[in-house]
CSV table of C-alpha atoms and ligand atoms in Angstrom, one decimal:
chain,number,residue,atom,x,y,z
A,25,UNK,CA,-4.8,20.3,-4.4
A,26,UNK,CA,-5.7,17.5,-6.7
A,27,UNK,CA,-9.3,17.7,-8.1
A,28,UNK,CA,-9.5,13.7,-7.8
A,29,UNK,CA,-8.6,11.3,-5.1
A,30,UNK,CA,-6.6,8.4,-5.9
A,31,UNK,CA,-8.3,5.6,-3.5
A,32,UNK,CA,-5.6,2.6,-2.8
A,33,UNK,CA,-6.9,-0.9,-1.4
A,34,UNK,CA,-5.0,-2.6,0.9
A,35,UNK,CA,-7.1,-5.9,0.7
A,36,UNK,CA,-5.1,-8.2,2.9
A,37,UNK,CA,-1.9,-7.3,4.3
A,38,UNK,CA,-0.1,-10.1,6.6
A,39,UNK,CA,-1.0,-9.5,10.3
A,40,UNK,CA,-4.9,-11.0,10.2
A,41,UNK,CA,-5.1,-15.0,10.0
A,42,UNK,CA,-8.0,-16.4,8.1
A,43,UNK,CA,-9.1,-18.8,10.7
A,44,UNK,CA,-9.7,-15.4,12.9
A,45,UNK,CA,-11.4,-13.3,9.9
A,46,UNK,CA,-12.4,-15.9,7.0
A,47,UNK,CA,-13.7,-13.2,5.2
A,48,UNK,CA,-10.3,-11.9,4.4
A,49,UNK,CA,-9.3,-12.2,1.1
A,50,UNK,CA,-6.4,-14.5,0.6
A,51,UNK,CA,-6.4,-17.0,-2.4
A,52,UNK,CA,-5.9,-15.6,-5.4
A,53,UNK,CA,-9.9,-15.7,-6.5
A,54,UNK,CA,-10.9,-13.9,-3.6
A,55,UNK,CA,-7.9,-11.1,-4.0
A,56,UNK,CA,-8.8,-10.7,-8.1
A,57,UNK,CA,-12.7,-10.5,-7.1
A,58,UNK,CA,-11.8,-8.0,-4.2
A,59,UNK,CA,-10.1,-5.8,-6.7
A,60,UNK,CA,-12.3,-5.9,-9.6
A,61,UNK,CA,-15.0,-4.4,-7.4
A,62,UNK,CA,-12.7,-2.1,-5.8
A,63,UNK,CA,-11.9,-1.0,-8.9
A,64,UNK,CA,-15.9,-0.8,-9.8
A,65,UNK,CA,-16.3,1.3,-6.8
A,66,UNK,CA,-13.4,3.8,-7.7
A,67,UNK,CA,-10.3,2.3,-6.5
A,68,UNK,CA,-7.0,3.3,-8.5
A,69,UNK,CA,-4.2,1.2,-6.7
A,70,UNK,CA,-4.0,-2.4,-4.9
A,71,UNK,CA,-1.4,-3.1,-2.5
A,72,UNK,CA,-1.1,-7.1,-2.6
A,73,UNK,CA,0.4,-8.9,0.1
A,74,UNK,CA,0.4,-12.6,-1.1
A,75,UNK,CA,-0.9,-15.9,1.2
A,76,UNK,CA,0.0,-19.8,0.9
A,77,UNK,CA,-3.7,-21.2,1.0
A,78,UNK,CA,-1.7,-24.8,0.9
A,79,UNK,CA,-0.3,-23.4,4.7
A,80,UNK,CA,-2.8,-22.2,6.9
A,81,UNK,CA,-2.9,-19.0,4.3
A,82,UNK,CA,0.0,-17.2,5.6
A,83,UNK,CA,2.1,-14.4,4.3
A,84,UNK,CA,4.3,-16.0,1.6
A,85,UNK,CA,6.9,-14.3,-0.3
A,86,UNK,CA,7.2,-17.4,-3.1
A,87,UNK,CA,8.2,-16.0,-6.4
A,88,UNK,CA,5.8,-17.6,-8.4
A,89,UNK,CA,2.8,-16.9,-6.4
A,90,UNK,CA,3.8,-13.2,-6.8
A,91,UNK,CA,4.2,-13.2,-10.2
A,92,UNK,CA,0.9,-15.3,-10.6
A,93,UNK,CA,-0.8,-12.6,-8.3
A,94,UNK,CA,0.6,-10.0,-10.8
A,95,UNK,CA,-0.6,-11.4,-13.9
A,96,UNK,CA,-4.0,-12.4,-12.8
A,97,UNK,CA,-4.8,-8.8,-11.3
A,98,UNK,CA,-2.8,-7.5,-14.6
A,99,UNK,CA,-5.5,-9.1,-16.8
A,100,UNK,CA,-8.2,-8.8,-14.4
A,101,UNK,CA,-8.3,-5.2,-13.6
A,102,UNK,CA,-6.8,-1.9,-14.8
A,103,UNK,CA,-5.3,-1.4,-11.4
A,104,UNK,CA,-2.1,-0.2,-10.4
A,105,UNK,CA,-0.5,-3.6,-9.2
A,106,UNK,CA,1.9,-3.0,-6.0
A,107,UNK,CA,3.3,-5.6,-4.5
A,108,UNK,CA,4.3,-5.5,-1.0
A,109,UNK,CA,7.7,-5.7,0.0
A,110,UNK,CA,7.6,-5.1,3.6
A,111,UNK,CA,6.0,-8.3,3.9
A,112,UNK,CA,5.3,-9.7,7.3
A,113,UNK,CA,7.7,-8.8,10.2
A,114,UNK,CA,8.8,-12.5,10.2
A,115,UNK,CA,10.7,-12.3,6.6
A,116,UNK,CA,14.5,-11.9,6.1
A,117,UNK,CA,15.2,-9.1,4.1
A,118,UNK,CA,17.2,-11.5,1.4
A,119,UNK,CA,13.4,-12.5,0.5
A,120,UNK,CA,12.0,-9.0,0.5
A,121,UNK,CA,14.7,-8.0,-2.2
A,122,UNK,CA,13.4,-10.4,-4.6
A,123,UNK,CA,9.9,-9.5,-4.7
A,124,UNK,CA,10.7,-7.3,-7.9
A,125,UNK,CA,11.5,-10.1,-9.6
A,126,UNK,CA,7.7,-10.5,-10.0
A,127,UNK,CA,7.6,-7.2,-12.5
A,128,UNK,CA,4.7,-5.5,-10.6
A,129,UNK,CA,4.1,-1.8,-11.4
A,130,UNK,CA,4.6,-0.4,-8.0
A,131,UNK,CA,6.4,-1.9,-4.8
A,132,UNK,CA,6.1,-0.3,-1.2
A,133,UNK,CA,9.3,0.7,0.2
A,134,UNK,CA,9.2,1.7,3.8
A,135,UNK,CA,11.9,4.1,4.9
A,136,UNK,CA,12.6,3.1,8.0
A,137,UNK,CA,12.7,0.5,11.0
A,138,UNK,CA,9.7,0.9,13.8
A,139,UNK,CA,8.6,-1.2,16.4
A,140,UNK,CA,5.5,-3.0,15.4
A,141,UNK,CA,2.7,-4.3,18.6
A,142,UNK,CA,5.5,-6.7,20.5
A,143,UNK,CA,7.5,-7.3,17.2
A,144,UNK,CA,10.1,-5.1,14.9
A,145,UNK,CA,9.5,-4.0,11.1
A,146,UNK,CA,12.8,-4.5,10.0
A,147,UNK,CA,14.5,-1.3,7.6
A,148,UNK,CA,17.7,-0.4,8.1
A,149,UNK,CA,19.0,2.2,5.3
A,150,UNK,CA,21.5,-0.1,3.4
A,151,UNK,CA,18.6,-2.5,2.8
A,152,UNK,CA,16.1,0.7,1.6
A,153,UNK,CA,18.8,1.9,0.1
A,154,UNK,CA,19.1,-1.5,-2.6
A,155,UNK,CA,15.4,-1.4,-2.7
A,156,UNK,CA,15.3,2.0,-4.2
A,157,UNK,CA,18.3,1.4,-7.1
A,158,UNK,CA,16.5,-1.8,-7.4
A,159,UNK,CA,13.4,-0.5,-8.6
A,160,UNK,CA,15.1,2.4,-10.3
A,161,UNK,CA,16.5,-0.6,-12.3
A,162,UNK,CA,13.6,-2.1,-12.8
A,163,UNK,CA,11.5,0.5,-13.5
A,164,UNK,CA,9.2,-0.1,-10.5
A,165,UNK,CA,7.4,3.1,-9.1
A,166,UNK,CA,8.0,3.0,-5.4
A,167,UNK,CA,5.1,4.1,-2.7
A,168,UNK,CA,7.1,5.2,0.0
A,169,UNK,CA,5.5,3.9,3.2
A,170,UNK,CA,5.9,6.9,6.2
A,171,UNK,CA,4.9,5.1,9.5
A,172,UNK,CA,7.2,7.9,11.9
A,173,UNK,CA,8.5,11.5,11.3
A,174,UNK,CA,11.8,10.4,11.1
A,175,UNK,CA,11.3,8.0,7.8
A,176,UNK,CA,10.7,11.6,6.4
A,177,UNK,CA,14.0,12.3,6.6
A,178,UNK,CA,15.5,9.1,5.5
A,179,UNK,CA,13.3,9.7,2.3
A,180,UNK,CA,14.6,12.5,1.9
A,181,UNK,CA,18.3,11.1,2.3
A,182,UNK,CA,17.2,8.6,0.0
A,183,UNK,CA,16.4,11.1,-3.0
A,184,UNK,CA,19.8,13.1,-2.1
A,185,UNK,CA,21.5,9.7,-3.0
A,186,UNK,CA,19.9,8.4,-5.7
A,187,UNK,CA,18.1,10.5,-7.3
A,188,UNK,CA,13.9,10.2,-8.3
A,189,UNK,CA,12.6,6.9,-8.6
A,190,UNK,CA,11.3,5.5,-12.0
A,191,UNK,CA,9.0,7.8,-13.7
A,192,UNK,CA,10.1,11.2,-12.0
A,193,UNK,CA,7.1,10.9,-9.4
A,194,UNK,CA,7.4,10.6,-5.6
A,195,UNK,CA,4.9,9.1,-3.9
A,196,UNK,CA,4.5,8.4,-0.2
A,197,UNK,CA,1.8,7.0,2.0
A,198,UNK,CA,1.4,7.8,5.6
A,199,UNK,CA,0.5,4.6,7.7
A,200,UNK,CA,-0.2,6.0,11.3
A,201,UNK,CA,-1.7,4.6,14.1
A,202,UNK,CA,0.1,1.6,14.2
A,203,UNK,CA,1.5,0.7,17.8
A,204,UNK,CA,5.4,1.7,17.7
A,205,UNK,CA,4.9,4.3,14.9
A,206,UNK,CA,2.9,7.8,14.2
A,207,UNK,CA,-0.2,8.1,16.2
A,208,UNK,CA,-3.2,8.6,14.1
A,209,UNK,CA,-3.8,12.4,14.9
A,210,UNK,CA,-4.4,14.7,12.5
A,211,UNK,CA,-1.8,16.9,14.8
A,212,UNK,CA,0.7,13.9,13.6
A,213,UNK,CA,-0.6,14.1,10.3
A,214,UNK,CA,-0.2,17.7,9.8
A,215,UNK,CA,3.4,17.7,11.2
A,216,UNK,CA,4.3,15.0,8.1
A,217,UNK,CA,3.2,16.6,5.3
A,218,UNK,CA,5.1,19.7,6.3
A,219,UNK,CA,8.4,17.7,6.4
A,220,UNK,CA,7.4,16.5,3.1
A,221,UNK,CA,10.6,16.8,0.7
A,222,UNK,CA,9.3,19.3,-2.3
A,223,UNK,CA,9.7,16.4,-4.6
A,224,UNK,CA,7.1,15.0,-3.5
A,225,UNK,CA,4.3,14.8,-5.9
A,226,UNK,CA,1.6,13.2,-4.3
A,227,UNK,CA,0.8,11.6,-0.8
A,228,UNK,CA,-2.0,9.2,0.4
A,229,UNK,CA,-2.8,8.7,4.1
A,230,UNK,CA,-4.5,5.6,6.2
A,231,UNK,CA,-4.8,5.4,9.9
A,232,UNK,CA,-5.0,1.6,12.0
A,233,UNK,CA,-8.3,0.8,13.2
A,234,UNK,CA,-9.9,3.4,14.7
A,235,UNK,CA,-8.4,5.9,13.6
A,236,UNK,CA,-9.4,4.8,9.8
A,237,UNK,CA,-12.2,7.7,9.3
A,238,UNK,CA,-10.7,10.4,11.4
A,239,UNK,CA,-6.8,10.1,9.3
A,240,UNK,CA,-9.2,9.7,5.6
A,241,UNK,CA,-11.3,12.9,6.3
A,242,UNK,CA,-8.1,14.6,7.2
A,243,UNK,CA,-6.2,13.6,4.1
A,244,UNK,CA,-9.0,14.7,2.0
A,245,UNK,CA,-9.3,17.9,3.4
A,246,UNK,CA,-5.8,18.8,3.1
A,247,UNK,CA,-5.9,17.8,-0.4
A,248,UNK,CA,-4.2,13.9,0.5
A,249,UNK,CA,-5.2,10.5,-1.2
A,250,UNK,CA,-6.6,7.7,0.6
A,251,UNK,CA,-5.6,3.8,1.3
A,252,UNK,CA,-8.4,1.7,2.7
A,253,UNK,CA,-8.6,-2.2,3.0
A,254,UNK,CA,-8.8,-4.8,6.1
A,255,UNK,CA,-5.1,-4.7,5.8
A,256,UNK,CA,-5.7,-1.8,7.8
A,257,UNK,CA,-8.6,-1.6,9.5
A,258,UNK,CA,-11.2,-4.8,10.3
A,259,UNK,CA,-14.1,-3.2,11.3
A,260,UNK,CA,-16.7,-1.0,9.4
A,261,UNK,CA,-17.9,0.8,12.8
A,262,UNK,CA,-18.3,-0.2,15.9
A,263,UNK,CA,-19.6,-4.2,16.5
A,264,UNK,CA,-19.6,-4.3,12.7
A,265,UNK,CA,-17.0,-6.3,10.8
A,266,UNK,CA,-16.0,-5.5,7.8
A,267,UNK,CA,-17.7,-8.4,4.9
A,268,UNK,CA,-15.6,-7.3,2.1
A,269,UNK,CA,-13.2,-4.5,1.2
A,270,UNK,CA,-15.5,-3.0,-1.4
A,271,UNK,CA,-17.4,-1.4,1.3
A,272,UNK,CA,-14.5,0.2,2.4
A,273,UNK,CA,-14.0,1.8,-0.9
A,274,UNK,CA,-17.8,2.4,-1.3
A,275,UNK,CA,-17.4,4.6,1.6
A,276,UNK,CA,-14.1,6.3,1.5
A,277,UNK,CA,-15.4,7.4,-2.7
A,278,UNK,CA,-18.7,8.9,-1.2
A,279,UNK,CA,-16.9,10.8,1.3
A,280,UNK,CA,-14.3,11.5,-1.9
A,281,UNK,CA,-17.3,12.8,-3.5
A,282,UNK,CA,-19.0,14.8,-0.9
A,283,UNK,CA,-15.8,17.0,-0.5
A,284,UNK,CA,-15.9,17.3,-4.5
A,285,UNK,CA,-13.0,15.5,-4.8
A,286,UNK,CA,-14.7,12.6,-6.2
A,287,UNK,CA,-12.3,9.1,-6.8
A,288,UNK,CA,-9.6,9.4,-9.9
A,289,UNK,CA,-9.7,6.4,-12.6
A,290,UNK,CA,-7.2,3.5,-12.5
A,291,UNK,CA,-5.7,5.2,-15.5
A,292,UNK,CA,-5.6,8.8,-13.8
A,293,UNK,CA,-3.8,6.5,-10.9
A,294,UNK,CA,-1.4,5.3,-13.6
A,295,UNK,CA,-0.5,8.7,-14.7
A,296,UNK,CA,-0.5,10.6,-11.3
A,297,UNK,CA,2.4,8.1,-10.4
A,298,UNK,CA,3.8,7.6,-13.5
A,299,UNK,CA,3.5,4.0,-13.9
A,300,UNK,CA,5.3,1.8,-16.8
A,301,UNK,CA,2.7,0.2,-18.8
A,302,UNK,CA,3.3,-3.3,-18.3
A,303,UNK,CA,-0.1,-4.3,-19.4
A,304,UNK,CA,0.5,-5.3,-23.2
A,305,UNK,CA,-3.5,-5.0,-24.1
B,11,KMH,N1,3.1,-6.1,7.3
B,11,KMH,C1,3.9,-5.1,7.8
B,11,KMH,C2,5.0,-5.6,8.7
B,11,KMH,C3,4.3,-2.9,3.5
B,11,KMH,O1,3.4,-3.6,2.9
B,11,KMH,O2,5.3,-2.5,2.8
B,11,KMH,C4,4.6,-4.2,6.7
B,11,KMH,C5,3.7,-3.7,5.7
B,11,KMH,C6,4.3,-2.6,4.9
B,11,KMH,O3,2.5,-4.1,5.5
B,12,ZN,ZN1,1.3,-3.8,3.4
């Protein structure tokens, strides 16, 4: 069991608008302040999923905003920078392939096709499949993103066909809870890590909603990392909103702490996925 906890922030994601939640972070002040004091409060990794302030702040998959969003969090923050490249369930998978091109340190790579509420998060293997070589080529640690049992096993094809990804680590995230995929049960939770392919060498674990505390204290206790943000979760407890998402990474490192597992640096996070210094300092 790792002695640290690698604590990821999923500050936006692409599912909440801003006129419903305008405290969501979505220009690119408000994501670089969200992640320097995520960082401050012990957070290792930010997932990034990008908005178009100049269009009602919507999920955008422009090139140069990404790579903008890279280099500002780059010089901002010690963070690992992963970009998102499941994107929102409205973008052709032509787009999602590009978002490399924007040289982040870590890209999520989700292994499979789910339903998703009333719409479908697109994955078949052939387009998992580029993704992978792609950031093999580019020397891009992937996050695999585990919403079912069954993308278990198409990681697991994955590695028999290509290999380990950049860096010789294997990461995976479980995302449960979210309607189509995993429920978030520690019973479900339990029943992934045991499919876990051996070469995996770390996982992290985030539950939709409610199930946010249950799915944390589980991970910690069976020695998982964590993934917190209002990508994920919008409210703090009940009737309370979440104001910003360094309360969710205030809490989740106390909790860390309390089962003396207390939150690992950005630069432990760097090392524990094996991470291509792209920082030039
Ligand atoms: N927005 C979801 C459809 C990822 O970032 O790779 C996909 C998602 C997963 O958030
Ligand atoms: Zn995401």
């Amino acid at each position: 069991m790792s002695a640290s906890t690698l604590i990821t922030v999923a500050p936006t994601g692409a599912e909440t608008t801003k006129a419903d939640f305008p405290q969501l972070p979505t220009t690119l002040e408000e994501i670089v302040e969200n992640a320097r004091r995520c960082e401050e409060a012990g957070a290792g990794l930010v997932h990034v999923h990008v908005r178009d302030p100049e269009n009602d702040h919507r999920p955008t998959l422009d090139p140069v905003r990404l790579r903008d969003t890279v280099q500002a969090l780059r010089e901002a923050t010690d963070l690992v920078v992963q970009l998102s490249t499941g994107g929102s369930v409205h973008d052709p998978l032509e787009s999602r392939l590009t978002v490399l091109d924007a040289e982040p340190d870590s890209c999520s790579l989700t292994c499979g096709t789910l339903n998703f509420g009333d719409d479908v998060f697109m994955n078949p293997y052939g387009f998992m499949s580029q993704l992978y070589v792609q950031a093999q080529e580019k020397e891009v640690v992937p996050e695999f993103e585990l919403f079912d049992l069954g993308h278990v096993a198409a990681l697991r094809r994955l590695i028999d066909q290509h290999g380990l990804p950049y860096g010789g680590k294997v990461h995976v995230d479980f995302v449960t809870n979210v309607p189509g995929g995993m429920p978030g049960t520690v019973e479900a939770l339990v029943a992934g890590v045991q499919m876990l392919p051996e070469e995996v060498t770390s996982w992290s674990a985030t539950g939709i909603g409610r199930s946010h505390l249950p799915i944390a204290a589980a991970a910690l206790a069976m020695g998982g990392h964590l993934r917190v943000g209002m990508e994920d979760n919008l409210m703090y407890a009940r009737g309370q909103q979440v104001q910003h998402n360094v309360e969710l990474v205030e809490r989740a490192a106390l909790l860390a702490t309390t089962m003396q597992r207390p939150p690992m640096s950005a630069e432990d996070a760097r090392t524990l996925l094996g991470v291509k210094d792209r920082r030039g300092r």
